[in-house]
PDB file of C-alpha atoms in Angstrom:
ATOM      1  CA  GLN N 259      -4.915 -17.305  -7.395  1.00 96.00           C
ATOM      2  CA  VAL N 260      -4.106 -15.086  -4.469  1.00 98.00           C
ATOM      3  CA  GLN N 261      -7.059 -12.924  -3.246  1.00 98.00           C
ATOM      4  CA  LEU N 262      -7.681 -10.798  -0.342  1.00 98.00           C
ATOM      5  CA  VAL N 263     -11.324 -10.014   0.102  1.00 98.00           C
ATOM      6  CA  GLN N 264     -12.415  -7.381   2.491  1.00 98.00           C
ATOM      7  CA  SER N 265     -15.682  -6.704   4.269  1.00 98.00           C
ATOM      8  CA  GLY N 266     -18.113  -4.081   3.059  1.00 98.00           C
ATOM      9  CA  ALA N 267     -18.407  -0.364   3.659  1.00 98.00           C
ATOM     10  CA  GLU N 268     -19.218   0.923   7.138  1.00 98.00           C
ATOM     11  CA  VAL N 269     -20.883   4.038   8.392  1.00 98.00           C
ATOM     12  CA  LYS N 270     -20.154   4.790  12.048  1.00 98.00           C
ATOM     13  CA  LYS N 271     -20.872   7.560  14.512  1.00 98.00           C
ATOM     14  CA  PRO N 272     -17.948   9.464  16.322  1.00 98.00           C
ATOM     15  CA  GLY N 273     -16.778   7.577  19.255  1.00 98.00           C
ATOM     16  CA  ALA N 274     -17.960   4.170  17.936  1.00 98.00           C
ATOM     17  CA  SER N 275     -15.669   1.349  16.914  1.00 98.00           C
ATOM     18  CA  VAL N 276     -15.374  -0.536  13.557  1.00 98.00           C
ATOM     19  CA  ARG N 277     -14.074  -3.938  12.571  1.00 98.00           C
ATOM     20  CA  VAL N 278     -12.783  -4.527   9.084  1.00 98.00           C
ATOM     21  CA  SER N 279     -12.124  -8.151   7.907  1.00 98.00           C
ATOM     22  CA  CYS N 280      -9.715  -9.397   5.279  1.00 98.00           C
ATOM     23  CA  LYS N 281     -10.119 -12.986   4.026  1.00 98.00           C
ATOM     24  CA  ALA N 282      -7.082 -14.590   2.324  1.00 98.00           C
ATOM     25  CA  SER N 283      -7.209 -17.401  -0.270  1.00 98.00           C
ATOM     26  CA  GLY N 284      -4.946 -18.951  -2.843  1.00 98.00           C
ATOM     27  CA  TYR N 285      -1.884 -19.315  -0.613  1.00 98.00           C
ATOM     28  CA  THR N 286      -0.840 -20.562   2.729  1.00 98.00           C
ATOM     29  CA  PHE N 287      -2.405 -18.070   5.096  1.00 98.00           C
ATOM     30  CA  THR N 288       0.308 -18.408   7.867  1.00 97.00           C
ATOM     31  CA  ASP N 289       3.350 -17.856   5.462  1.00 97.00           C
ATOM     32  CA  TYR N 290       2.853 -14.081   4.920  1.00 98.00           C
ATOM     33  CA  TYR N 291       2.425 -11.089   7.212  1.00 98.00           C
ATOM     34  CA  ILE N 292      -0.627  -8.902   6.419  1.00 98.00           C
ATOM     35  CA  PHE N 293      -0.184  -5.162   6.440  1.00 98.00           C
ATOM     36  CA  TRP N 294      -3.035  -2.533   6.882  1.00 98.00           C
ATOM     37  CA  VAL N 295      -2.820   0.729   5.018  1.00 98.00           C
ATOM     38  CA  ARG N 296      -5.317   3.559   5.076  1.00 98.00           C
ATOM     39  CA  GLN N 297      -6.140   6.279   2.594  1.00 98.00           C
ATOM     40  CA  ALA N 298      -8.252   9.294   3.445  1.00 97.00           C
ATOM     41  CA  PRO N 299     -10.287  10.643   0.475  1.00 93.00           C
ATOM     42  CA  GLY N 300      -8.030  12.226  -2.082  1.00 92.00           C
ATOM     43  CA  GLN N 301      -4.986  11.631   0.134  1.00 95.00           C
ATOM     44  CA  GLY N 302      -1.977   9.390   0.092  1.00 96.00           C
ATOM     45  CA  LEU N 303      -1.237   6.024   1.658  1.00 98.00           C
ATOM     46  CA  GLU N 304      -0.467   5.540   5.348  1.00 98.00           C
ATOM     47  CA  TRP N 305       0.788   2.388   7.114  1.00 98.00           C
ATOM     48  CA  MET N 306      -1.205   1.368  10.173  1.00 98.00           C
ATOM     49  CA  GLY N 307       0.499  -1.855  11.254  1.00 98.00           C
ATOM     50  CA  TRP N 308       0.881  -5.498  10.469  1.00 98.00           C
ATOM     51  CA  ILE N 309      -0.033  -8.921  11.912  1.00 98.00           C
ATOM     52  CA  ASN N 310       1.726 -12.204  11.647  1.00 98.00           C
ATOM     53  CA  PRO N 311      -1.035 -14.643  10.865  1.00 98.00           C
ATOM     54  CA  ASP N 312       1.095 -17.627  12.204  1.00 97.00           C
ATOM     55  CA  SER N 313       1.917 -16.223  15.690  1.00 97.00           C
ATOM     56  CA  GLY N 314      -0.667 -13.526  15.912  1.00 97.00           C
ATOM     57  CA  GLY N 315       2.177 -11.000  16.710  1.00 98.00           C
ATOM     58  CA  THR N 316       1.529  -7.455  15.683  1.00 98.00           C
ATOM     59  CA  SER N 317       3.220  -4.184  15.219  1.00 97.00           C
ATOM     60  CA  TYR N 318       1.396  -0.939  15.103  1.00 98.00           C
ATOM     61  CA  ALA N 319       2.396   2.495  13.785  1.00 97.00           C
ATOM     62  CA  GLN N 320       2.927   4.735  16.663  1.00 96.00           C
ATOM     63  CA  LYS N 321       0.016   7.040  15.630  1.00 94.00           C
ATOM     64  CA  PHE N 322      -2.453   4.162  15.865  1.00 95.00           C
ATOM     65  CA  GLN N 323      -0.886   2.343  18.837  1.00 96.00           C
ATOM     66  CA  ASP N 324      -3.617   3.171  21.315  1.00 93.00           C
ATOM     67  CA  TRP N 325      -6.709   2.474  19.275  1.00 94.00           C
ATOM     68  CA  VAL N 326      -6.063  -0.206  16.692  1.00 98.00           C
ATOM     69  CA  THR N 327      -6.104  -3.897  17.265  1.00 98.00           C
ATOM     70  CA  MET N 328      -5.250  -6.527  14.628  1.00 98.00           C
ATOM     71  CA  THR N 329      -6.169 -10.108  15.144  1.00 98.00           C
ATOM     72  CA  ARG N 330      -6.513 -13.215  12.998  1.00 98.00           C
ATOM     73  CA  ASP N 331      -8.574 -16.473  12.848  1.00 98.00           C
ATOM     74  CA  THR N 332      -6.560 -19.094  11.156  1.00 98.00           C
ATOM     75  CA  SER N 333      -9.516 -21.442  10.852  1.00 98.00           C
ATOM     76  CA  ILE N 334     -11.019 -19.185   8.219  1.00 98.00           C
ATOM     77  CA  ASN N 335      -7.968 -17.540   6.881  1.00 98.00           C
ATOM     78  CA  THR N 336      -9.113 -14.081   8.023  1.00 98.00           C
ATOM     79  CA  VAL N 337      -7.389 -11.071   9.708  1.00 98.00           C
ATOM     80  CA  TYR N 338      -9.365  -8.332  11.409  1.00 98.00           C
ATOM     81  CA  MET N 339      -8.616  -4.653  12.049  1.00 98.00           C
ATOM     82  CA  ASP N 340     -10.397  -3.122  14.842  1.00 98.00           C
ATOM     83  CA  LEU N 341     -10.390   0.686  15.159  1.00 98.00           C
ATOM     84  CA  SER N 342     -11.909   2.311  18.260  1.00 97.00           C
ATOM     85  CA  ARG N 343     -13.007   5.771  19.301  1.00 97.00           C
ATOM     86  CA  LEU N 344     -13.589   6.842  15.740  1.00 98.00           C
ATOM     87  CA  LYS N 345     -13.336  10.539  14.704  1.00 97.00           C
ATOM     88  CA  SER N 346     -14.451  12.143  11.555  1.00 97.00           C
ATOM     89  CA  ASP N 347     -10.844  12.156  10.298  1.00 96.00           C
ATOM     90  CA  ASP N 348     -10.830   8.438  10.391  1.00 97.00           C
ATOM     91  CA  THR N 349     -13.122   8.569   7.258  1.00 98.00           C
ATOM     92  CA  ALA N 350     -10.973   6.606   4.785  1.00 98.00           C
ATOM     93  CA  PHE N 351     -10.356   3.557   2.683  1.00 98.00           C
ATOM     94  CA  TYR N 352      -8.750   0.795   4.616  1.00 98.00           C
ATOM     95  CA  TYR N 353      -6.683  -1.767   2.683  1.00 98.00           C
ATOM     96  CA  CYS N 354      -5.229  -4.978   3.734  1.00 98.00           C
ATOM     97  CA  ALA N 355      -2.091  -6.192   1.841  1.00 98.00           C
ATOM     98  CA  ARG N 356       0.156  -9.159   1.883  1.00 98.00           C
ATOM     99  CA  GLN N 357       3.762  -8.607   2.615  1.00 98.00           C
ATOM    100  CA  ASN N 358       6.165 -10.646   0.409  1.00 96.00           C
ATOM    101  CA  VAL N 359       9.866 -10.773   1.383  1.00 94.00           C
ATOM    102  CA  TYR N 360      11.172 -12.835  -1.477  1.00 92.00           C
ATOM    103  CA  ASP N 361      13.855 -10.834  -3.110  1.00 89.00           C
ATOM    104  CA  GLY N 362      12.782  -7.694  -1.412  1.00 91.00           C
ATOM    105  CA  ASN N 363      10.133  -6.415   0.902  1.00 94.00           C
ATOM    106  CA  TYR N 364       6.842  -5.393  -0.874  1.00 98.00           C
ATOM    107  CA  LEU N 365       3.070  -5.556  -0.767  1.00 98.00           C
ATOM    108  CA  ASP N 366       2.257  -7.849  -3.590  1.00 98.00           C
ATOM    109  CA  TYR N 367      -1.502  -8.324  -3.157  1.00 98.00           C
ATOM    110  CA  TRP N 368      -4.065  -5.943  -1.916  1.00 98.00           C
ATOM    111  CA  GLY N 369      -7.657  -6.201  -0.787  1.00 98.00           C
ATOM    112  CA  GLN N 370     -10.284  -4.254  -2.671  1.00 98.00           C
ATOM    113  CA  GLY N 371     -10.555  -1.695   0.240  1.00 98.00           C
ATOM    114  CA  THR N 372     -13.209  -0.909   2.740  1.00 98.00           C
ATOM    115  CA  LEU N 373     -14.641   2.599   3.132  1.00 98.00           C
ATOM    116  CA  VAL N 374     -15.280   3.600   6.585  1.00 98.00           C
ATOM    117  CA  THR N 375     -17.290   6.758   7.032  1.00 98.00           C
ATOM    118  CA  VAL N 376     -17.454   8.426  10.381  1.00 98.00           C
ATOM    119  CA  SER N 377     -20.281  10.966  10.634  1.00 97.00           C
ATOM    120  CA  SER N 378     -22.813  12.068  13.196  1.00 96.00           C
TER     121      SER N 378
ATOM    122  CA  ASP B 232      10.745   7.858  10.016  1.00 96.00           C
ATOM    123  CA  ILE B 233      12.112   7.911   6.477  1.00 98.00           C
ATOM    124  CA  GLN B 234      10.562  10.630   4.420  1.00 98.00           C
ATOM    125  CA  MET B 235       9.830   9.771   0.679  1.00 98.00           C
ATOM    126  CA  THR B 236       9.672  12.852  -1.583  1.00 98.00           C
ATOM    127  CA  GLN B 237       8.261  12.280  -5.054  1.00 98.00           C
ATOM    128  CA  SER B 238       8.280  14.660  -7.999  1.00 98.00           C
ATOM    129  CA  PRO B 239       6.466  15.907  -9.670  1.00 98.00           C
ATOM    130  CA  SER B 240       3.262  15.861  -7.838  1.00 97.00           C
ATOM    131  CA  SER B 241       1.462  15.826 -11.231  1.00 97.00           C
ATOM    132  CA  LEU B 242       2.192  15.822 -14.800  1.00 96.00           C
ATOM    133  CA  SER B 243       0.388  15.803 -18.053  1.00 97.00           C
ATOM    134  CA  ALA B 244       1.444  13.731 -20.959  1.00 96.00           C
ATOM    135  CA  SER B 245       0.151  12.157 -24.196  1.00 96.00           C
ATOM    136  CA  VAL B 246      -0.171   8.625 -25.362  1.00 96.00           C
ATOM    137  CA  GLY B 247       3.094   7.539 -26.720  1.00 96.00           C
ATOM    138  CA  ASP B 248       5.228   9.856 -24.501  1.00 97.00           C
ATOM    139  CA  ARG B 249       7.959   8.817 -22.225  1.00 97.00           C
ATOM    140  CA  VAL B 250       7.747  10.149 -18.599  1.00 97.00           C
ATOM    141  CA  THR B 251       9.969   9.881 -15.503  1.00 98.00           C
ATOM    142  CA  ILE B 252       8.853  10.088 -11.958  1.00 98.00           C
ATOM    143  CA  THR B 253      11.396  10.588  -9.182  1.00 98.00           C
ATOM    144  CA  CYS B 254      11.464   9.583  -5.597  1.00 98.00           C
ATOM    145  CA  ARG B 255      14.113  10.650  -3.039  1.00 98.00           C
ATOM    146  CA  ALA B 256      14.513   9.160   0.471  1.00 98.00           C
ATOM    147  CA  SER B 257      15.611  11.122   3.377  1.00 98.00           C
ATOM    148  CA  GLN B 258      18.261   8.568   4.207  1.00 98.00           C
ATOM    149  CA  THR B 259      19.716   5.673   2.388  1.00 98.00           C
ATOM    150  CA  ILE B 260      17.463   2.709   1.866  1.00 98.00           C
ATOM    151  CA  SER B 261      19.587   0.570  -0.307  1.00 96.00           C
ATOM    152  CA  ASN B 262      17.346  -0.883  -2.981  1.00 97.00           C
ATOM    153  CA  TYR B 263      14.300  -1.325  -0.703  1.00 98.00           C
ATOM    154  CA  LEU B 264      12.028   0.826  -2.827  1.00 98.00           C
ATOM    155  CA  ASN B 265       8.726  -0.203  -4.406  1.00 98.00           C
ATOM    156  CA  TRP B 266       6.372   1.485  -6.920  1.00 98.00           C
ATOM    157  CA  TYR B 267       2.758   1.179  -6.993  1.00 98.00           C
ATOM    158  CA  GLN B 268      -0.009   2.185  -9.441  1.00 98.00           C
ATOM    159  CA  GLN B 269      -3.510   3.280  -8.307  1.00 98.00           C
ATOM    160  CA  LYS B 270      -6.420   4.034 -10.422  1.00 97.00           C
ATOM    161  CA  PRO B 271      -9.550   5.874  -9.068  1.00 95.00           C
ATOM    162  CA  GLY B 272     -11.671   3.716  -6.723  1.00 94.00           C
ATOM    163  CA  LYS B 273      -9.122   0.827  -6.935  1.00 97.00           C
ATOM    164  CA  ALA B 274      -6.461  -0.594  -4.575  1.00 98.00           C
ATOM    165  CA  PRO B 275      -2.770   0.130  -5.265  1.00 98.00           C
ATOM    166  CA  LYS B 276      -1.143  -2.368  -7.622  1.00 98.00           C
ATOM    167  CA  LEU B 277       2.512  -3.359  -7.263  1.00 98.00           C
ATOM    168  CA  LEU B 278       4.565  -2.535 -10.363  1.00 98.00           C
ATOM    169  CA  ILE B 279       8.208  -2.710  -9.297  1.00 98.00           C
ATOM    170  CA  TYR B 280       9.911  -3.962  -6.277  1.00 98.00           C
ATOM    171  CA  ALA B 281      13.491  -3.882  -5.057  1.00 98.00           C
ATOM    172  CA  ALA B 282      13.951  -0.633  -7.001  1.00 98.00           C
ATOM    173  CA  SER B 283      14.109  -2.402 -10.499  1.00 98.00           C
ATOM    174  CA  THR B 284      12.390  -5.770 -10.451  1.00 98.00           C
ATOM    175  CA  LEU B 285       9.189  -5.870 -12.494  1.00 98.00           C
ATOM    176  CA  GLN B 286       6.343  -7.579 -10.779  1.00 97.00           C
ATOM    177  CA  SER B 287       4.975 -10.540 -12.770  1.00 96.00           C
ATOM    178  CA  GLY B 288       2.462  -9.410 -15.412  1.00 97.00           C
ATOM    179  CA  VAL B 289       3.518  -5.786 -15.464  1.00 98.00           C
ATOM    180  CA  PRO B 290       4.372  -4.566 -18.952  1.00 97.00           C
ATOM    181  CA  SER B 291       8.008  -3.988 -19.878  1.00 97.00           C
ATOM    182  CA  ARG B 292       7.388  -0.319 -20.674  1.00 97.00           C
ATOM    183  CA  PHE B 293       7.626   0.227 -16.866  1.00 98.00           C
ATOM    184  CA  ARG B 294      11.161   0.376 -15.641  1.00 98.00           C
ATOM    185  CA  GLY B 295      12.556   1.328 -12.178  1.00 98.00           C
ATOM    186  CA  SER B 296      16.041   2.268 -11.324  1.00 98.00           C
ATOM    187  CA  GLY B 297      18.089   3.779  -8.498  1.00 98.00           C
ATOM    188  CA  SER B 298      19.879   2.904  -5.282  1.00 98.00           C
ATOM    189  CA  GLY B 299      20.640   4.535  -2.025  1.00 98.00           C
ATOM    190  CA  THR B 300      18.431   7.687  -1.874  1.00 98.00           C
ATOM    191  CA  ASP B 301      17.494   8.417  -5.468  1.00 98.00           C
ATOM    192  CA  PHE B 302      15.098   6.358  -7.539  1.00 98.00           C
ATOM    193  CA  THR B 303      13.141   6.739 -10.794  1.00 98.00           C
ATOM    194  CA  LEU B 304      10.191   5.206 -12.548  1.00 98.00           C
ATOM    195  CA  THR B 305      10.258   5.443 -16.220  1.00 98.00           C
ATOM    196  CA  LEU B 306       7.229   4.824 -18.351  1.00 97.00           C
ATOM    197  CA  SER B 307       7.999   4.444 -21.981  1.00 92.00           C
ATOM    198  CA  SER B 308       5.430   4.827 -24.799  1.00 93.00           C
ATOM    199  CA  LEU B 309       2.452   5.707 -22.453  1.00 96.00           C
ATOM    200  CA  GLN B 310      -0.739   3.767 -23.012  1.00 96.00           C
ATOM    201  CA  PRO B 311      -4.265   4.982 -22.165  1.00 95.00           C
ATOM    202  CA  GLU B 312      -4.373   2.567 -19.244  1.00 96.00           C
ATOM    203  CA  ASP B 313      -1.209   4.033 -17.659  1.00 97.00           C
ATOM    204  CA  PHE B 314      -2.936   7.204 -16.639  1.00 94.00           C
ATOM    205  CA  ALA B 315      -3.181   6.852 -12.755  1.00 97.00           C
ATOM    206  CA  THR B 316      -1.413   7.858  -9.637  1.00 98.00           C
ATOM    207  CA  TYR B 317       1.928   6.358  -8.786  1.00 98.00           C
ATOM    208  CA  TYR B 318       3.426   5.957  -5.329  1.00 98.00           C
ATOM    209  CA  CYS B 319       6.851   4.964  -4.220  1.00 98.00           C
ATOM    210  CA  GLN B 320       7.200   3.170  -0.794  1.00 98.00           C
ATOM    211  CA  GLN B 321      10.358   2.399   1.210  1.00 98.00           C
ATOM    212  CA  SER B 322      10.643  -0.988   2.974  1.00 97.00           C
ATOM    213  CA  TYR B 323      14.159  -0.506   4.416  1.00 97.00           C
ATOM    214  CA  ASN B 324      12.907  -0.034   7.975  1.00 94.00           C
ATOM    215  CA  SER B 325       9.762   0.373  10.043  1.00 93.00           C
ATOM    216  CA  PRO B 326       7.487   2.243   9.679  1.00 96.00           C
ATOM    217  CA  ILE B 327       7.329   1.683   5.913  1.00 97.00           C
ATOM    218  CA  THR B 328       6.401   5.011   4.342  1.00 98.00           C
ATOM    219  CA  PHE B 329       5.090   6.108   0.999  1.00 98.00           C
ATOM    220  CA  GLY B 330       5.636   9.203  -1.207  1.00 98.00           C
ATOM    221  CA  ARG B 331       2.750  11.557  -1.621  1.00 98.00           C
ATOM    222  CA  GLY B 332       2.055  10.299  -5.077  1.00 98.00           C
ATOM    223  CA  THR B 333       2.422  11.484  -8.736  1.00 98.00           C
ATOM    224  CA  ARG B 334      -0.769  12.005 -10.673  1.00 98.00           C
ATOM    225  CA  LEU B 335      -0.309  11.248 -14.343  1.00 97.00           C
ATOM    226  CA  GLU B 336      -2.933  12.885 -16.431  1.00 96.00           C
ATOM    227  CA  ILE B 337      -3.729  12.832 -20.087  1.00 89.00           C
ATOM    228  CA  LYS B 338      -2.733  15.977 -21.955  1.00 88.00           C
TER     229      LYS B 338
END
């Protein structure tokens, strides 16, 4: 069965960087884009960007353009999301999700989420 | 960016009730509209894609409709496990955007 398993919770100080991983299983890793979505506590969902695991190509939301980097390692079916220069308002759950474009365009499987807490 | 406006932002209902949540896009998005359910502490779960197609495994009491700019999610005969927050999301163009959510609470 399709699964996306994310790395564990992180606590970081302002100005630091964080890496969140998302390991895929149960399907051909390079066939589906992976999207990253974040959710601040008690807030809604915000798209951060996507990565094409086949080519490594990326697209980032304008808001995150200068401080997010998404990469992948096809040997272990894992994508990574690096966020730099963290601020307190980056405290949020970060989700990876698989994009499916069969008969539409939707996020059909999600990771369990990774809580990143930014605090001095 | 396409703005997605959901209403209501919250509602209270009882088990067995029928409820409708609406989502309006700031421009036409054809049928590129998806609905997700999120329970506290959990990741969102896809319910409906392409405005009206039920994701595999989702009960038939969930129904989506609409096209263009106006969409609805209808839950008939609410079950205890349906009390959650619901989000619409457009995938017509980038950036994908979500509504602010509708919190469905038990009356």
